[in-house]
Structure formats: structure tokens, C-alpha cells
Coordinates of C-alpha atoms in Angstrom, one line a residue:
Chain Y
X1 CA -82.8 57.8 -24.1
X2 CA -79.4 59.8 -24.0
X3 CA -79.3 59.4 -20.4
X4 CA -80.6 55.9 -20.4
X5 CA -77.3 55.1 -23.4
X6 CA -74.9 57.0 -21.3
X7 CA -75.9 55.3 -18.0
X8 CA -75.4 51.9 -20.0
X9 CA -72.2 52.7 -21.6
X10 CA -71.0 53.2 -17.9
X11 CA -71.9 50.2 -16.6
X12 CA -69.8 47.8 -18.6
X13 CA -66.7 48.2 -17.2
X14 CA -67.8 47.1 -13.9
X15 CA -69.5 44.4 -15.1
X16 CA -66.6 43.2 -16.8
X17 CA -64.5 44.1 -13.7
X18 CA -67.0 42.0 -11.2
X19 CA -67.2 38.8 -14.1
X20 CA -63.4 38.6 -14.1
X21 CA -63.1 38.9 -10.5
X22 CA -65.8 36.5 -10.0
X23 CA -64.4 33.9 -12.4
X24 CA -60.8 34.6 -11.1
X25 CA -62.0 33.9 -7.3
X26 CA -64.0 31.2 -7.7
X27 CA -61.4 29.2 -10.1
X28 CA -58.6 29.8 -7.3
X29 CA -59.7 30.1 -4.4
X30 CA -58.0 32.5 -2.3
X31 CA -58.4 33.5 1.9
X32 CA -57.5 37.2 1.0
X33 CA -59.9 37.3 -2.1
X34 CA -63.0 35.9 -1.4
X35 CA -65.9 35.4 -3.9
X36 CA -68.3 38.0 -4.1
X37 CA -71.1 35.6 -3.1
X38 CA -69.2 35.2 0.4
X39 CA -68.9 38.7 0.4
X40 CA -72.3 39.8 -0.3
X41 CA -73.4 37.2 2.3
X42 CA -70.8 39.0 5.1
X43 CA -72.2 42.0 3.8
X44 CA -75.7 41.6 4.5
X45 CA -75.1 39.5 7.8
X46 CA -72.6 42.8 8.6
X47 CA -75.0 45.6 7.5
X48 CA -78.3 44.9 6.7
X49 CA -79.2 45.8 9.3
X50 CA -78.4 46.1 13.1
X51 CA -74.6 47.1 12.9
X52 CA -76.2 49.8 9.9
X53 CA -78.0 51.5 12.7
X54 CA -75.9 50.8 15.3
X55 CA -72.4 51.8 13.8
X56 CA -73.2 53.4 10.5
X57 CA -76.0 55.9 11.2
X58 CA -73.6 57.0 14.0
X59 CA -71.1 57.8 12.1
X60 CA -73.0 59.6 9.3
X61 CA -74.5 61.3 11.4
X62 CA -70.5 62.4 12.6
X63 CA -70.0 63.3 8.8
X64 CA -72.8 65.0 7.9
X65 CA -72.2 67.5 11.2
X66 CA -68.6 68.1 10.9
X67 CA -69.4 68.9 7.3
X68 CA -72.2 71.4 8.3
X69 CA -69.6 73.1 10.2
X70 CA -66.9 72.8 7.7
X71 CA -68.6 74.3 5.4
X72 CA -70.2 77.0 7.6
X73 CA -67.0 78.2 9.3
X74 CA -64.7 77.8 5.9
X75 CA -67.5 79.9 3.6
X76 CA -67.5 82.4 6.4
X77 CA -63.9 82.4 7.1
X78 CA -63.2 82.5 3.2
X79 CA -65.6 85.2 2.6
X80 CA -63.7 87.2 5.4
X81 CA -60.4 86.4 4.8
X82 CA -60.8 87.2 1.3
X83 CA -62.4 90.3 1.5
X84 CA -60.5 92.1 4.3
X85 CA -57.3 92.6 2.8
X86 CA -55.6 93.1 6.4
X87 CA -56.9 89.9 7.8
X88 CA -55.7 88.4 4.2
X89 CA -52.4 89.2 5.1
X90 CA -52.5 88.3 9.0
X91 CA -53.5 84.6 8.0
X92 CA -52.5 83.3 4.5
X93 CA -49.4 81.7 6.2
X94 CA -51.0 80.1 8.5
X95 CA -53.7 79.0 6.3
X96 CA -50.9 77.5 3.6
X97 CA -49.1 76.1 6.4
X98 CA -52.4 74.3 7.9
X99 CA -53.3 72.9 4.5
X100 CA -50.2 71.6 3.8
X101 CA -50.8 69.0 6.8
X102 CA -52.4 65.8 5.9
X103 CA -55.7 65.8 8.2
X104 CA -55.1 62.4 8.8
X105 CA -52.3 63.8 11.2
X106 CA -55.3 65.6 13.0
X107 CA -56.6 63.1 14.5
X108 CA -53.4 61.9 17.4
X109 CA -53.7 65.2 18.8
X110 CA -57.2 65.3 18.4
X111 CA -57.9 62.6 20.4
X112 CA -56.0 63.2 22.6
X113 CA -57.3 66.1 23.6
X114 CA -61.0 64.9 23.0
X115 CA -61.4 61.7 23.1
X116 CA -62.4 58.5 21.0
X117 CA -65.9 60.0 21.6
X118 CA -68.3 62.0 18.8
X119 CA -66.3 64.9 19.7
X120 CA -63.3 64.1 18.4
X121 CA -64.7 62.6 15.4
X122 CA -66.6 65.7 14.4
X123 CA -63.8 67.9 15.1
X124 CA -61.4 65.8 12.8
X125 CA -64.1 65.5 10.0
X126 CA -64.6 69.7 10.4
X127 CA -60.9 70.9 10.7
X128 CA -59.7 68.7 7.2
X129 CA -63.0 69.5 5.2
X130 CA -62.5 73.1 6.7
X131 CA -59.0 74.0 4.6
X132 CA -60.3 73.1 1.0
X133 CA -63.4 75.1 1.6
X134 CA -61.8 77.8 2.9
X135 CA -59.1 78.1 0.4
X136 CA -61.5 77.6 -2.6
X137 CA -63.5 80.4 -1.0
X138 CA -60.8 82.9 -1.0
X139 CA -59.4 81.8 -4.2
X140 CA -63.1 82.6 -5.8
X141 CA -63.1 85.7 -4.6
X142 CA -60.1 87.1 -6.0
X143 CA -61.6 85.4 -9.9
X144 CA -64.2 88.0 -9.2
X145 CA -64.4 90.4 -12.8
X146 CA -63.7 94.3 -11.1
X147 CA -65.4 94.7 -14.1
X148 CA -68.9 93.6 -11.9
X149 CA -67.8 95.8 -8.9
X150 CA -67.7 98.9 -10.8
X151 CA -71.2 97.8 -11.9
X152 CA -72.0 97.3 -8.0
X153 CA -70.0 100.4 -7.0
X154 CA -72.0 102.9 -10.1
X155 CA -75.4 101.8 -8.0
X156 CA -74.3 102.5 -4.9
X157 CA -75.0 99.1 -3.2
X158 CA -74.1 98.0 0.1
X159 CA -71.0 96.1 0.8
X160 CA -73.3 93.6 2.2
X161 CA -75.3 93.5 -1.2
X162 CA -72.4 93.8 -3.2
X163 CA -71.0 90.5 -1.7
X164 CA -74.7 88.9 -2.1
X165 CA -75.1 89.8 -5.8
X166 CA -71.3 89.6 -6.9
X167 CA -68.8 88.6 -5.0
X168 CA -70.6 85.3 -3.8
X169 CA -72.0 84.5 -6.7
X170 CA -68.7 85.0 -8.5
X171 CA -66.9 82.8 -6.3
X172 CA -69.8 79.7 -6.1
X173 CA -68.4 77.6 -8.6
X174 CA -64.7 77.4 -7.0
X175 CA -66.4 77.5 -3.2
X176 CA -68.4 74.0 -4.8
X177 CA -65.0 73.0 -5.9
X178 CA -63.6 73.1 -2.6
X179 CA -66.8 71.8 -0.7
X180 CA -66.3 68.7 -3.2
X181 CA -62.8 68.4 -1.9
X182 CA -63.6 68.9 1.4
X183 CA -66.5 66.0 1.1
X184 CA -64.2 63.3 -0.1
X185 CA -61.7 64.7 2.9
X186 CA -64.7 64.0 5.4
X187 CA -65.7 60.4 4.1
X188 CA -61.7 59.7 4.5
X189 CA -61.4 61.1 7.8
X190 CA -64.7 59.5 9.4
X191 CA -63.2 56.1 8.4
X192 CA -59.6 57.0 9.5
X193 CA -60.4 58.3 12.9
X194 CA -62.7 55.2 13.0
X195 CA -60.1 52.9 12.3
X196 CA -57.5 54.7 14.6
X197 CA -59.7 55.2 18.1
X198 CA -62.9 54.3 18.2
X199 CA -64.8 51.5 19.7
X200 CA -67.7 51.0 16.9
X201 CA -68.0 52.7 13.1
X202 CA -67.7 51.1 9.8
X203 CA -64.1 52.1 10.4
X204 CA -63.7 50.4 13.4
X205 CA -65.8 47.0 12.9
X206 CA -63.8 46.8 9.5
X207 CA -60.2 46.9 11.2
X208 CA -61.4 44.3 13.9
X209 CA -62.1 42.0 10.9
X210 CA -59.0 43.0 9.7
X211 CA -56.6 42.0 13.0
X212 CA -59.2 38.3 12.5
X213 CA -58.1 37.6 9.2
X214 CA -62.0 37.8 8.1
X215 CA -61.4 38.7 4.9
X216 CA -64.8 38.4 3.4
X217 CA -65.9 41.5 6.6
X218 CA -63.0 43.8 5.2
X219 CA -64.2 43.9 1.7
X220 CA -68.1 43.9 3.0
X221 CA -67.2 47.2 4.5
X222 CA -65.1 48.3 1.8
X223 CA -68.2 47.8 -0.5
X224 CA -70.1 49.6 2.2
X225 CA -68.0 52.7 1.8
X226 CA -68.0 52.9 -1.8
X227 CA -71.5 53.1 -1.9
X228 CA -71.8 55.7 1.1
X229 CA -69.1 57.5 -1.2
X230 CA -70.9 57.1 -4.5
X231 CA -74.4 58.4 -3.2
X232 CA -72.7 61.6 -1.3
X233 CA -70.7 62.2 -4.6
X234 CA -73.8 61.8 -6.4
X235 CA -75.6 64.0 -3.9
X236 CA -73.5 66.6 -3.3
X237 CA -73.2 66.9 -7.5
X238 CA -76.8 67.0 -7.6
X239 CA -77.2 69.7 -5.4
X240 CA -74.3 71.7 -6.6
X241 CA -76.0 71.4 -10.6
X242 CA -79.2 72.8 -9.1
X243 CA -77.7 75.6 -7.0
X244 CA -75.5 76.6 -10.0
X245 CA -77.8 76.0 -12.7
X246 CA -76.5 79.1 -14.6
X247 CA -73.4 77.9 -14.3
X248 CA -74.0 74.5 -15.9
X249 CA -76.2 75.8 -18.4
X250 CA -73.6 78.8 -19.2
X251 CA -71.1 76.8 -19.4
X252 CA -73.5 74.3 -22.1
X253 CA -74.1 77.2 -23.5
X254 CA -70.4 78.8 -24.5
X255 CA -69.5 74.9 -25.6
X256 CA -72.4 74.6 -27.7
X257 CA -71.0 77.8 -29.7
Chain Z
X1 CA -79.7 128.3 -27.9
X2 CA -77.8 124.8 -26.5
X3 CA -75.8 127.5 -24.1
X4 CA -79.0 129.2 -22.4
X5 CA -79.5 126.0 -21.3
X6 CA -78.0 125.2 -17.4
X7 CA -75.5 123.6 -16.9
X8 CA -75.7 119.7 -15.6
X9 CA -72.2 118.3 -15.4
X10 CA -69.5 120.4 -15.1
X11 CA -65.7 119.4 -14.8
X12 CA -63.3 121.9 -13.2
X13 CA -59.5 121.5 -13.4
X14 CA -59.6 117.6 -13.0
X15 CA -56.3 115.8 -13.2
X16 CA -55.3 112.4 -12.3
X17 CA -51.8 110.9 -12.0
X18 CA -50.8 107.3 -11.1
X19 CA -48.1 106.5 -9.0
X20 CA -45.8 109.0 -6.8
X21 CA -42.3 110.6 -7.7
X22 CA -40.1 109.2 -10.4
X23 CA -42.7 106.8 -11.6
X24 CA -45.5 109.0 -12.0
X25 CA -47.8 108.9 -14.9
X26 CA -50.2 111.9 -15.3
X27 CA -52.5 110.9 -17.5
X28 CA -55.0 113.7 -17.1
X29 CA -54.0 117.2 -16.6
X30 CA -56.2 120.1 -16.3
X31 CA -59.4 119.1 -18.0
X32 CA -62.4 121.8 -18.3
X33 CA -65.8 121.3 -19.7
X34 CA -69.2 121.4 -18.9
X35 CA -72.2 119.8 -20.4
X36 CA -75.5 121.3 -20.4
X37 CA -79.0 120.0 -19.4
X38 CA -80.1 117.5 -22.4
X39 CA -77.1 117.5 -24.2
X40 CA -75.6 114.7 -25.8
X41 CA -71.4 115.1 -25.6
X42 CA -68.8 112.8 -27.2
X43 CA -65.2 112.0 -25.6
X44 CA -62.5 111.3 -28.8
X45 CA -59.2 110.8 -28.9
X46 CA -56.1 109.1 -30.1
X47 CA -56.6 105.6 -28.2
X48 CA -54.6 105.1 -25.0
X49 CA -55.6 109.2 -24.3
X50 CA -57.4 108.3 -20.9
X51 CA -60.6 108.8 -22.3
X52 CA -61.8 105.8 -20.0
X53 CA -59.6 107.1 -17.0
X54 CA -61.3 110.5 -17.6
X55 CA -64.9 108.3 -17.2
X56 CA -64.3 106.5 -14.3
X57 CA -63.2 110.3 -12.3
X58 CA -65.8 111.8 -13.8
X59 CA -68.1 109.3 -11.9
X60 CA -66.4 108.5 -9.3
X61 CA -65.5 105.5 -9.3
X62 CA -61.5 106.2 -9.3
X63 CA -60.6 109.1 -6.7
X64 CA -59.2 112.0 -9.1
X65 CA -56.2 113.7 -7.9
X66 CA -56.9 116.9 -8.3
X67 CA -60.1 119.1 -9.7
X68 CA -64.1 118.6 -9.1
X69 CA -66.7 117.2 -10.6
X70 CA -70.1 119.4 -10.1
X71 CA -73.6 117.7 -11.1
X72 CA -76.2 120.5 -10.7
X73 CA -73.4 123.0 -8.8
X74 CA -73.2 120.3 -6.3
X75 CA -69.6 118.5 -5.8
X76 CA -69.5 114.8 -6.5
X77 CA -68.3 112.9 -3.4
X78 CA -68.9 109.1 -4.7
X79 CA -71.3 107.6 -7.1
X80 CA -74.8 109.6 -7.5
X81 CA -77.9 107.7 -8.0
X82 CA -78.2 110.5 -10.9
X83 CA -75.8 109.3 -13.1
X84 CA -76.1 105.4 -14.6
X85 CA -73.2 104.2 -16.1
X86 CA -73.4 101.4 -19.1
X87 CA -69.9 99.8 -19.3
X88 CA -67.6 98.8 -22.5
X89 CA -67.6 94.8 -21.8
X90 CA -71.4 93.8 -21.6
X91 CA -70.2 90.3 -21.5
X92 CA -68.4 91.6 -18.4
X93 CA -71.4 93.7 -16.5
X94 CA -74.2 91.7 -16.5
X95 CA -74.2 89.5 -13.7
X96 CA -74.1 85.8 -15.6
X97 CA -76.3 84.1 -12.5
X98 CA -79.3 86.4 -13.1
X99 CA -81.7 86.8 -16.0
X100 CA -82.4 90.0 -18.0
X101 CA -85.1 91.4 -15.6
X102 CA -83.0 90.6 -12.4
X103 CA -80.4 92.7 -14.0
X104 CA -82.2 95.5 -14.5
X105 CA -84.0 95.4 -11.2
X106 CA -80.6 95.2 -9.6
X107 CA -80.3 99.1 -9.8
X108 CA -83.5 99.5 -8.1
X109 CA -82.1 97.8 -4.9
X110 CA -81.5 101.0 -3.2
X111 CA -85.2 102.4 -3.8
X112 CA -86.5 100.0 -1.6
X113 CA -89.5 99.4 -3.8
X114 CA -92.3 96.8 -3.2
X115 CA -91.3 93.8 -5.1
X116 CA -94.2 93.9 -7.6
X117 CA -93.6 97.2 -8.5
X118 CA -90.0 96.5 -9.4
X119 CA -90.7 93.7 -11.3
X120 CA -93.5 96.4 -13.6
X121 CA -90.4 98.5 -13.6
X122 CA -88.4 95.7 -15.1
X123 CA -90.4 95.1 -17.8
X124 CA -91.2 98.2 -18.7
X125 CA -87.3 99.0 -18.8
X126 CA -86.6 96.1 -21.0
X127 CA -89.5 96.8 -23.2
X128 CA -88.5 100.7 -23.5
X129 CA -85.0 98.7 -25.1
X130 CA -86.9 96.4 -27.7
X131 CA -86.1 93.3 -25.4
X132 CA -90.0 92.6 -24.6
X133 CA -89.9 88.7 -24.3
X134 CA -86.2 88.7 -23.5
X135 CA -86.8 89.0 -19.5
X136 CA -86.0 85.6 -18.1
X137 CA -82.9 85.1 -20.1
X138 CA -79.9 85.1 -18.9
X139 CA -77.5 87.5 -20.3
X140 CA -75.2 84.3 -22.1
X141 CA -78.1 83.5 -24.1
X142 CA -78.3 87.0 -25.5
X143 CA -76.9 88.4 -28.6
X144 CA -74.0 91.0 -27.8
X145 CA -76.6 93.7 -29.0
X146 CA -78.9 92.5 -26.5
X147 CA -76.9 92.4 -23.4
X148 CA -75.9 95.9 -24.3
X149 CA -79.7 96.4 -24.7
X150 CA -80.0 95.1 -21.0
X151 CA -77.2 97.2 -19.5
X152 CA -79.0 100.3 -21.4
X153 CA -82.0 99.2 -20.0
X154 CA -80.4 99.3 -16.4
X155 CA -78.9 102.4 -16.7
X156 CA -82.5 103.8 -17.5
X157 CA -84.6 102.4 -14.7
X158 CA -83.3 104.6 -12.1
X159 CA -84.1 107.8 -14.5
X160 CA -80.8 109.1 -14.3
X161 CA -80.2 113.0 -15.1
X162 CA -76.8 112.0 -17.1
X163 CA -75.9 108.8 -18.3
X164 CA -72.8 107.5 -19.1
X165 CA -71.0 105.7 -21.3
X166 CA -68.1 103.5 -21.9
X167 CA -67.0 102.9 -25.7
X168 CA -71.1 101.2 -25.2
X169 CA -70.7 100.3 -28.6
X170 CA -67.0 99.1 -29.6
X171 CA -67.3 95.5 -29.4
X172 CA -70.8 95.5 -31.2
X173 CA -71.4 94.8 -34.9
X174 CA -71.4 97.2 -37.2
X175 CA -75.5 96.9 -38.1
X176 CA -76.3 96.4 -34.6
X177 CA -74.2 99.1 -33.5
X178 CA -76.1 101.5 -35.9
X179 CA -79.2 99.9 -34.7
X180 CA -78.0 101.5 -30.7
X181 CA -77.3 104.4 -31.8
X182 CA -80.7 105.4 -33.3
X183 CA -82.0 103.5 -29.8
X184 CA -79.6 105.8 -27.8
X185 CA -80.6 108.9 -29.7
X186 CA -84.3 108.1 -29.4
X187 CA -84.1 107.7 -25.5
X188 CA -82.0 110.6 -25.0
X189 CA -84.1 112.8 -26.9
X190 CA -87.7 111.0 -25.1
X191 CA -86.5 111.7 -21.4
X192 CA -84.4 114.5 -22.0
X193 CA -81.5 112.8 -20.9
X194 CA -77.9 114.3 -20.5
X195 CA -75.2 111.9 -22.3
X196 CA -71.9 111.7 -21.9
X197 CA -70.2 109.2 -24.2
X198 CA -66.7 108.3 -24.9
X199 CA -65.7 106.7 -28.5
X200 CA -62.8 106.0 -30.3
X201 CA -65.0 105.7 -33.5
X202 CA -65.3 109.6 -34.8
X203 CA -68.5 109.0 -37.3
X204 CA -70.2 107.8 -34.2
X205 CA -69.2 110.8 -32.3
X206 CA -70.4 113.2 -34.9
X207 CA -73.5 111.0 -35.7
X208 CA -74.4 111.5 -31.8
X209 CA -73.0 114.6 -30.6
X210 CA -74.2 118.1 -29.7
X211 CA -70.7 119.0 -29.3
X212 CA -67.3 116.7 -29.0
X213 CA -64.8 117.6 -26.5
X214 CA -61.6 116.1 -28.4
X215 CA -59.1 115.1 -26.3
X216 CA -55.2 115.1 -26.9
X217 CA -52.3 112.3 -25.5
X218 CA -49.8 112.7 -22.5
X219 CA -51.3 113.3 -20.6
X220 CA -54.6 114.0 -21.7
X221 CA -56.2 117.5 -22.3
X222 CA -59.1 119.4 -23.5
X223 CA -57.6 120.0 -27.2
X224 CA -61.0 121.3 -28.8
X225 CA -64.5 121.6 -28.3
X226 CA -66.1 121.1 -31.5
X227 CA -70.2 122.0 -32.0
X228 CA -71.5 119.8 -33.9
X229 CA -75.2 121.6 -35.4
X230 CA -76.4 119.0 -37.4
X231 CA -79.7 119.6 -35.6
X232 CA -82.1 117.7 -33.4
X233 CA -83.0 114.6 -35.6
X234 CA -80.5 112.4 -37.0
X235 CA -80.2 109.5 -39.8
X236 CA -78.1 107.0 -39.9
X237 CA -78.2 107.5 -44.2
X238 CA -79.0 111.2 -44.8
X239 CA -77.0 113.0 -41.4
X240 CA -74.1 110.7 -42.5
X241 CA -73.7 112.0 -46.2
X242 CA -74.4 115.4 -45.6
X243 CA -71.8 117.9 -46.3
X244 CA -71.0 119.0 -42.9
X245 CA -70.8 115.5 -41.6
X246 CA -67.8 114.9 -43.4
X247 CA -66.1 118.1 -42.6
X248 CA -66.7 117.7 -39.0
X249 CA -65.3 113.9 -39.6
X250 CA -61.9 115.8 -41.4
X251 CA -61.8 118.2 -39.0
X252 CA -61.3 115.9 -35.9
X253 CA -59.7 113.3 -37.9
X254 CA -57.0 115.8 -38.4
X255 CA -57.1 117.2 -34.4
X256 CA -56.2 113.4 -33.2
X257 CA -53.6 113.1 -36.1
X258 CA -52.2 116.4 -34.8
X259 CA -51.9 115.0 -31.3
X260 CA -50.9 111.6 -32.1
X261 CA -47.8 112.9 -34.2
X262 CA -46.9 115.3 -30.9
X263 CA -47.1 112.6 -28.3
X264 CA -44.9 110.1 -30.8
X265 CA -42.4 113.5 -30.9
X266 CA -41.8 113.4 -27.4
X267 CA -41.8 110.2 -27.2

């Protein structure tokens, strides 16, 4: 019932949003704005769907690999980095220096190198997600309590088990932080790198419409990506809750007091 | 008859300064004492003494500079699976991601038990503590009495010759802290355990204690070893108004006094 309230309470801002743009459009019409019927209609001629499989799936596919790595290689490289005070040192310039590049800027050189092929896609969608994760990573670490490590230390546990009960668990919540980051990062840069060189993708068949002036295409794929957004948003929070269910319910917990 | 007894713990010479040269801060110098097999001994003294410092060199977990630490004649080198240490903060030493029972099993990690068996060993740990029921909560939806219960549990599974602790009981209230006490006393006494404890509270101290090895400020050093023979069993009404009691109570009460007013002199 809560849920059910809560979910309802959300919804009516976009329905007022869709009404007024639905009355506004079809009142005056307008080439750049078209009405949501013409758009739904582009949409479904657009997605539903050949081009889905065709361009879509493709490029999911792109962000749901260069994620896997981005998340593999920044947990690991955070983990390290953070742990090894030497290698700490050796790379946190280079790191702050990295992150301060917009990942968009990735993808000239990236292509350039690689190619307008998968490649190149899933290298650009691993290297942005890759600096948020790994910064998170290395930031959770050091919120580690000492206070645990003595705990760790008086039992005589391996450094291996001490970063598998402690240190990990310890930095989880800032490492889904960053992975969160780095998800929104990926959906941008799957787009981007679409729209820049590419010769299918949402990205791409959206831009084409674009230099057409088909209006009514552009906002069919823009709806497309929301929703692609939305769900990975949703997803990704769904699995984080679950992972870190001691952390939600903690958290519940200490507010409730 | 405490002395015939051999010796478990015994701390030779141990000193420990931070920093180097001009900015060095000895905060231990010279301290001596041992503490026999079964025997429950109390750390006091004026707060900011070290008394904690003194803990963590005692079990290795900070690198003394100077002086040993033998357990059974043998010199500590790191941690010893024969001493369990329960910490000040429980809030702070319980890991928050795992329940009561995955706490406690934690210090069984190194004995490579079958996983059954650990789990047995859980709950009878956490049942020897009063927290039968209590297993797959997590350590935020315990009382502060409890979690303490859980780190004492902990400390126990490995049956550890000494156990240590860390002002266990400052940040506890005042009922439940009497109620730990008697728990403490009762386990120590069932398993013939060796205690070392450090408090800032001296009733406590003298409620616990075989003996109290009073400590004095800047740096810190063995002041006075004070036997406290209020016998084997204890009560948290009738040990507490008994006539020695309080003169044990005056008598350290006016040792921490004494160095308190010294270390304010040269300061």
C-alpha cells in the first residue's frame, strides 16, 4: 500500500508534464515539437522492432561489456592502489589528472586508434566508467575504521582475508557510489561515441534524423534512451539494495532511532 | 597462594616513545609486571596515562620500542592466537555487514574448522554470553550491552589463555555495565582464564581485580601494585560495601591524585 502511494505520488508530475506538452503541441503545431502521438508512432515504426535488434541490442551489448570491464579493472585497480601505499603514491597524479578529462574527449583519439568498430566503443565505455570506480574504490578504503583492523590484526588473519572481511566490505557502499557514476558515464558515452563515428546505434540512427530535420525520430530515440537509462538506474539500484542489504537496513535502522 | 602460581604474562622493561629527537613523546617508560596463571589484573590511571598505549604493546598490535612481552617464557613477536582482545568501541569492532554468529565465527577463520562445526561453536559462544536467540542479528540491531556481549563472546571462542581488555565497559550503562562485570567474573573464574583489563573507573578495578598495577602520567610507569584480597567470589552489593573495598578505593584514589598533581607540576 505504501509502495503502491509512493509509486502514485511519483507519477503525477509527469503526467502533468506529458498533458501540458500534449495540449501545448497539438494547439500550435510546431516541426521541432512534435505531438507525442507522432512520436510514439516514429517510435514504434523506429524501434519496435528490427532497428531494436539490429542497432540497439548492439550497442547494449557494447555497454554492458565495457562496464564488466570497468568495473573489474577499477575494483581491482582501486583495491590495489589503495592498499599499497607505494603504488598510492606512484599513481594518484595520474589518476587526478585522468579524471579530470571529460571521457567524451576519449573518444577522437580512440577512434582513431581503433576504429568506429565495437572496439572502440567498448574501450570508450570502459576507460570513462573506469575513473569513478576506481576513485570511489580507493576513497572507500581509506573510510575504513583502524578500529576493525586491529580487530583483523588481534586474530591473526590473512591480508587476503582481512581485505575480504574488512576492507571490502568497508569500502562497498562508496565502490556502489562510484559504479553508479560510472553507469550513467557509460549510457553517455555509448550514445556519444555513437553519434560521433559510428555507422548504426541508437546514437547514430538518432543524429541521421537529426541532419533530416525528422524531428518526430530524434525525440523517438530520445524517449528510447530514457527508458534504457531508467531500467539500468533501476537495475543497477536493485542490485546494489540486495548486495548491501546491511547497509540499507543499518542505515533504516540508525534513522529510525 | 596467587604467587605460587606460574607466571602467564610477564612484561619486562617495555617502553614506547613516539616520534624521534626533539619531538619525542615517551609515553611509556620502563614498565615491569607479570601476571600469573588465572589471575584477573586491572590497569588504572590518571586518563591520558597510556593505559591503552600500554594495551596495544602488550599485544602486539603497536611495535614497542624497547622491552618484551613474554607469554609462557616465550617472547611475543606479533599477535598470539592465545590472547583475544575485546576492544573499547563495540559499535567500532563488530563488523556492521555480518550478523552476531558471523562475528564470532570470524576468530575461528584461522582453525580451519569444518563449517558445521563452527557454526556449533558459534552458538555455543553466544549462548555462554546470554545472547541465545541473538545469532542472526546484526550487531546495529543490538543493545550496546549486547554487541559487547558479542565481542566477549569472540574473544572466548578461540579459548584464549589471557584475554584482554580495552576500557570493555566505559561506554556501557551503568546497570548493564554491572551486569558484564558479574559475566566477566563468572567466565574468568569457569575457564580459568587470565585477564588483563584496563579502566579508568577505580570501583570497577577493585570490584574485578586480584591485584591492580596503578599506573602514573609522563610518561607512564608502574607506580604501585596493589593486592586486592577480597577473595574468590564477588558481589556487586556486599564486595562493594565492605570495609576494605572502600579503603582499597581511597587508597588508589589518592595514588592517581598523587600522580596527576606531579605531571600538572612539571607541566
Amino acid at each position: 500500500m505504501k509502495v503502491l502511494r509512493k509509486f502514485g505520488i511519483g507519477l503525477i508530475v509527469p503526467i502533468i508534464v506529458v498533458v501540458a506538452y500534449t495540449l501545448w503541441t497539438t494547439s500550435t503545431p510546431n516541426p521541432f515539437f512534435p505531438t507525442p502521438d507522432a512520436i510514439a508512432t516514429q517510435f514504434q515504426a523506429l524501434w519496435l522492432f528490427d532497428r531494436f535488434l539490429s542497432d540497439v541490442v548492439p550497442s547494449l551489448t557494447n555497454l554492458i561489456v565495457g562496464y564488466a570491464l570497468a568495473s573489474v579493472f577499477g575494483i581491482a585497480a582501486g583495491l590495489a592502489v589503495g592498499r599499497i601505499k607505494l603504488l598510492r603514491l606512484l599513481v594518484t597524479p595520474l589518476l587526478d589528472f585522468g579524471r579530470s578529462v571529460p571521457a567524451i574527449m576519449l573518444i577522437p583519439p580512440l577512434v582513431l586508434v581503433l576504429g568506429i568498430g565495437d572496439e572502440a566503443k567498448i574501450a570508450i565505455i570502459t576507460l570513462g566508467a573506469f575513473f569513478p570506480i576506481v576513485v570511489s574504490t580507493i576513497d572507500g578504503l581509506g573510510q575504513t575504521d583502524p578500529a576493525l583492523i586491529d580487530v583483523t590484526r588481534s586474530m591473526q588473519l590473512s591480508r587476503w582475508r582481512e581485505l575480504q572481511v574488512a576492507w571490502i566490505p568497508s569500502a562497498a557502499p562508496s565502490i556502489a557510489g562510484g559504479m553508479q557514476t560510472g553507469l550513467q558515464f557509460a549510457l553517455v558515452l555509448m550514445v556519444a561515441s555513437e553519434m560521433l563515428a559510428a555507422v548504426r546505434g541508437l546514437g547514430y540512427l538518432t543524429m541521421q534524423a537529426q541532419l533530416t530535420f525528422d524531428s518526430a525520430s530524434v525525440w523517438a530515440g530520445i524517449v528510447l534512451l530514457a527508458i534504457i537509462g531508467f531500467l539500468a538506474n533501476a537495475l543497477f539500484v536493485a542490485v546494489r539494495d540486495r548486495v548491501l542489504m546491511w547497509h540499507v537496513a543499518m542505515r533504516a535502522a540508525t534513522r529510525s532511532r | 597462594m596467587k604467587t605460587t602460581k606460574p607466571v602467564r604474562l610477564s612484561i619486562s622493561s617495555l617502553s614506547k616513545t613516539y616520534g624521534h629527537g626533539a619531538t619525542a613523546n615517551e609515553v611509556l617508560k620502563d614498565i615491569n609486571f607479570d601476571v600469573h596463571v588465572g589471575e584477573f589484573v586491572c590497569l588504572v590511571g590518571p586518563s591520558g596515562a597510556g593505559k591503552t598505549t600500554l594495551l596495544r604493546c602488550l599485544t602486539s598490535l603497536m611495535p614497542s620500542t624497547k622491552g618484551d612481552v613474554l607469554l609462557d617464557g616465550q617472547k611475543l613477536a606479533g599477535p598470539s592466537p592465545k590472547i583475544s582482545i575485546v576492544f573499547q568501541e563495540y559499535t567500532r569492532s563488530l563488523m556492521p555487514w555480518m550478523t552476531a554468529e558471523k562475528n564470532v565465527a570470524l576468530a575461528l577463520t584461522n582453525q580451519k574448522l569444518p563449517k558445521a562445526e563452527v557454526k556449533r561453536m558459534s552458538m555455543e559462544a553466544l549462548a555462554s554470553v546470554g545472547l541465545k536467540g541473538s545469532e542472526n542479528r546484526y550487531p546495529w540491531q543490538l543493545s550496546g550491552g549486547m554487541q559487547q556481549r558479542v565481542a566477549i563472546a569472540r574473544a572466548l571462542i578461540t579459548e584464549p589463555e589471557v584475554l584482554v581488555m580495552d576500557e570493555p565497559f566505559a561506554s556501557i550503562d551503568a546497570q548493564t555495565r554491572l551486569e558484564l562485570e558479574d559475566l566477566t567474573l563468572e567466565l574468568q573464574r569457569s575457564r580459568h582464564m587470565t585477564v588483563v583489563l584496563v579502566t579508568h573507573d577505580i570501583d570497577e578495578a577493585v570490584y574485578l581485580s586480584d591485584r591492580i598495577v596503578v599506573l602514573s602520567k609522563n610518561p607512564a610507569t608502574v607506580q604501585e601494585i596493589v593486592n586486592v584480597d577480597l577473595g574468590a567470589e564477588r558481589d556487586q552489593f556486599t564486595t562493594r560495601e565492605s570495609h576494605l573495598f572502600g579503603e582499597l578505593r581511597s587508597h588508589i584514589l589518592g595514588l592517581i591524585r598523587q600522580s596527576q598533581e606531579r605531571a600538572r607540576a612539571q607541566a
